[in-house]
mmCIF file of C-alpha atoms in Angstrom:
data_model
loop_
_atom_site.group_PDB
_atom_site.id
_atom_site.type_symbol
_atom_site.label_atom_id
_atom_site.label_comp_id
_atom_site.label_asym_id
_atom_site.label_seq_id
_atom_site.Cartn_x
_atom_site.Cartn_y
_atom_site.Cartn_z
ATOM 1 C CA MET L 298 18.270 19.842 12.876
ATOM 2 C CA ASN L 299 20.407 16.784 12.251
ATOM 3 C CA GLU L 300 19.493 13.619 10.341
ATOM 4 C CA ASN L 301 18.553 11.789 13.561
ATOM 5 C CA GLU L 302 15.865 14.380 14.344
ATOM 6 C CA ILE L 303 14.028 13.968 11.046
ATOM 7 C CA GLU L 304 10.787 11.983 11.301
ATOM 8 C CA VAL L 305 10.050 9.277 8.755
ATOM 9 C CA LEU L 306 6.824 9.515 6.773
ATOM 10 C CA SER L 307 6.115 6.272 4.921
ATOM 11 C CA PHE L 308 3.784 5.726 1.998
ATOM 12 C CA SER L 309 2.654 2.354 0.654
ATOM 13 C CA ASN L 310 1.131 3.983 -2.438
ATOM 14 C CA ASN L 311 1.867 7.100 -4.451
ATOM 15 C CA TRP L 312 -1.793 8.154 -4.727
ATOM 16 C CA ASN L 313 -2.400 10.541 -7.633
ATOM 17 C CA ASN L 314 1.397 10.453 -8.263
ATOM 18 C CA LYS L 315 1.567 13.255 -5.716
ATOM 19 C CA LEU L 316 5.010 12.310 -4.380
ATOM 20 C CA ASN L 317 6.543 13.131 -7.782
ATOM 21 C CA ASN L 318 5.780 16.838 -7.342
ATOM 22 C CA LYS L 319 7.651 19.630 -5.546
ATOM 23 C CA ALA L 320 4.796 19.806 -3.043
ATOM 24 C CA PHE L 321 2.212 17.232 -1.998
ATOM 25 C CA THR L 322 -0.531 16.587 0.522
ATOM 26 C CA SER L 323 -1.179 13.754 2.919
ATOM 27 C CA LEU L 324 -4.229 12.877 5.009
ATOM 28 C CA ARG L 325 -3.153 11.376 8.335
ATOM 29 C CA LEU L 326 -4.690 10.696 11.727
ATOM 30 C CA HIS L 327 -4.419 13.867 13.798
ATOM 31 C CA ASN L 328 -1.202 14.044 15.792
ATOM 32 C CA ASP L 329 -0.069 17.450 17.108
ATOM 33 C CA THR L 330 3.289 16.073 18.207
ATOM 34 C CA LYS L 331 4.224 14.402 14.930
ATOM 35 C CA PHE L 332 2.630 16.815 12.468
ATOM 36 C CA GLU L 333 4.026 20.143 13.578
ATOM 37 C CA VAL L 334 4.392 22.911 10.980
ATOM 38 C CA GLY L 335 8.062 23.490 10.161
ATOM 39 C CA LYS L 336 9.103 19.927 10.983
ATOM 40 C CA LEU L 337 11.185 17.941 8.471
ATOM 41 C CA PHE L 338 10.280 14.446 7.309
ATOM 42 C CA ARG L 339 12.213 11.798 5.372
ATOM 43 C CA ILE L 340 9.732 10.677 2.692
ATOM 44 C CA ILE L 341 9.736 6.918 2.066
ATOM 45 C CA LEU L 342 7.763 5.152 -0.666
ATOM 46 C CA LYS L 343 7.740 1.351 -0.445
ATOM 47 C CA GLY L 344 11.111 1.383 1.345
ATOM 48 C CA ARG L 345 12.768 3.876 -1.024
ATOM 49 C CA SER L 346 13.779 7.321 0.197
ATOM 50 C CA LEU L 347 12.482 10.114 -2.037
ATOM 51 C CA GLY L 348 13.981 13.026 -0.132
ATOM 52 C CA THR L 349 13.254 15.351 2.753
ATOM 53 C CA ALA L 350 10.117 17.475 2.968
ATOM 54 C CA GLU L 351 9.002 20.206 5.336
ATOM 55 C CA LEU L 352 5.470 20.323 6.710
ATOM 56 C CA ARG L 353 4.421 23.806 5.558
ATOM 57 C CA GLU L 354 0.755 23.889 6.575
ATOM 58 C CA LYS L 355 -1.918 21.655 8.007
ATOM 59 C CA ARG L 356 -5.652 21.740 8.481
ATOM 60 C CA MET L 357 -7.569 19.590 10.933
ATOM 61 C CA ILE L 358 -10.792 18.047 9.631
ATOM 62 C CA ARG L 359 -13.110 15.148 10.361
ATOM 63 C CA ILE L 360 -13.646 12.451 7.769
ATOM 64 C CA ASP L 361 -17.203 13.690 7.140
ATOM 65 C CA GLN L 362 -15.741 17.073 6.131
ATOM 66 C CA LEU L 363 -13.770 15.651 3.216
ATOM 67 C CA ASN L 364 -14.737 17.213 -0.098
ATOM 68 C CA PRO L 365 -13.822 16.628 -3.756
ATOM 69 C CA PHE L 366 -11.176 19.367 -3.685
ATOM 70 C CA ILE L 367 -9.258 17.571 -0.920
ATOM 71 C CA THR L 368 -9.819 13.987 -2.034
ATOM 72 C CA PHE L 369 -9.044 14.391 -5.729
ATOM 73 C CA LEU L 370 -5.904 16.370 -4.895
ATOM 74 C CA ASP L 371 -4.711 13.867 -2.301
ATOM 75 C CA THR L 372 -5.716 10.494 -3.753
ATOM 76 C CA GLY L 373 -7.066 11.122 -7.238
ATOM 77 C CA TYR L 374 -10.414 9.679 -6.132
ATOM 78 C CA GLY L 375 -13.760 11.063 -4.998
ATOM 79 C CA VAL L 376 -14.993 11.500 -1.442
ATOM 80 C CA ASP L 377 -16.679 8.097 -1.045
ATOM 81 C CA TYR L 378 -13.725 6.046 -2.256
ATOM 82 C CA THR L 379 -11.177 8.133 -0.325
ATOM 83 C CA THR L 380 -13.256 7.739 2.845
ATOM 84 C CA HIS L 381 -13.288 3.986 2.239
ATOM 85 C CA LEU L 382 -9.488 3.976 1.729
ATOM 86 C CA ILE L 383 -8.842 5.868 4.959
ATOM 87 C CA LYS L 384 -11.154 3.657 7.008
ATOM 88 C CA THR L 385 -9.522 0.551 5.511
ATOM 89 C CA MET L 386 -5.992 1.821 6.289
ATOM 90 C CA TYR L 387 -6.898 2.361 9.939
ATOM 91 C CA GLN L 388 -9.373 -0.509 10.379
ATOM 92 C CA ASN L 389 -7.366 -2.109 13.196
ATOM 93 C CA LYS L 390 -7.211 1.044 15.347
ATOM 94 C CA ASN L 391 -10.770 1.028 16.783
ATOM 95 C CA ILE L 392 -11.466 4.619 15.690
ATOM 96 C CA ASN L 393 -14.659 6.580 16.326
ATOM 97 C CA TRP L 394 -14.954 8.298 12.944
ATOM 98 C CA GLU L 395 -17.591 10.704 14.258
ATOM 99 C CA THR L 396 -14.989 12.423 16.451
ATOM 100 C CA GLN L 397 -11.575 11.429 15.027
ATOM 101 C CA LEU L 398 -9.666 14.342 13.521
ATOM 102 C CA LEU L 399 -7.476 14.059 10.444
ATOM 103 C CA ASP L 400 -4.517 16.262 9.608
ATOM 104 C CA PHE L 401 -4.569 17.437 5.987
ATOM 105 C CA CYS L 402 -0.879 18.209 5.582
ATOM 106 C CA LEU L 403 0.926 20.197 2.900
ATOM 107 C CA PHE L 404 4.554 19.171 2.441
ATOM 108 C CA LEU L 405 7.252 20.872 0.378
ATOM 109 C CA TYR L 406 10.359 18.955 -0.647
ATOM 110 C CA GLN L 407 13.741 20.367 0.172
ATOM 111 C CA LEU L 408 14.567 20.530 -3.542
ATOM 112 C CA GLU L 409 18.325 20.037 -3.343
ATOM 113 C CA GLN L 410 17.674 16.603 -1.803
ATOM 114 C CA LYS L 411 14.672 15.514 -3.868
ATOM 115 C CA GLU L 412 15.138 12.785 -6.443
ATOM 116 C CA PHE L 413 12.948 13.717 -9.384
ATOM 117 C CA PHE L 414 11.857 10.768 -11.502
#
């Protein structure tokens, strides 16, 4: 896979300082095409490239299935506040949260390219 085939995954916040680790999670709106296991992503935080990460695993869940294990790991906050954050991030998308799936993604940096800080 060449550099042009790598998807960009942008973050506006480094919730729970997760992007500083060798592996991290991300809760995203379900997208089978974008979030395919084995795919590489250029990780961007506030415009700065942090490295390339591979999507190693993903689980599909609804927002009402979030639990403390997932939310504290991903955001550093409890279920209620994380649910609020997600709904706020996607407030302009007219989402039915009773049926909308989320992808709970596990990414692993390609270590030779990761900038540790």
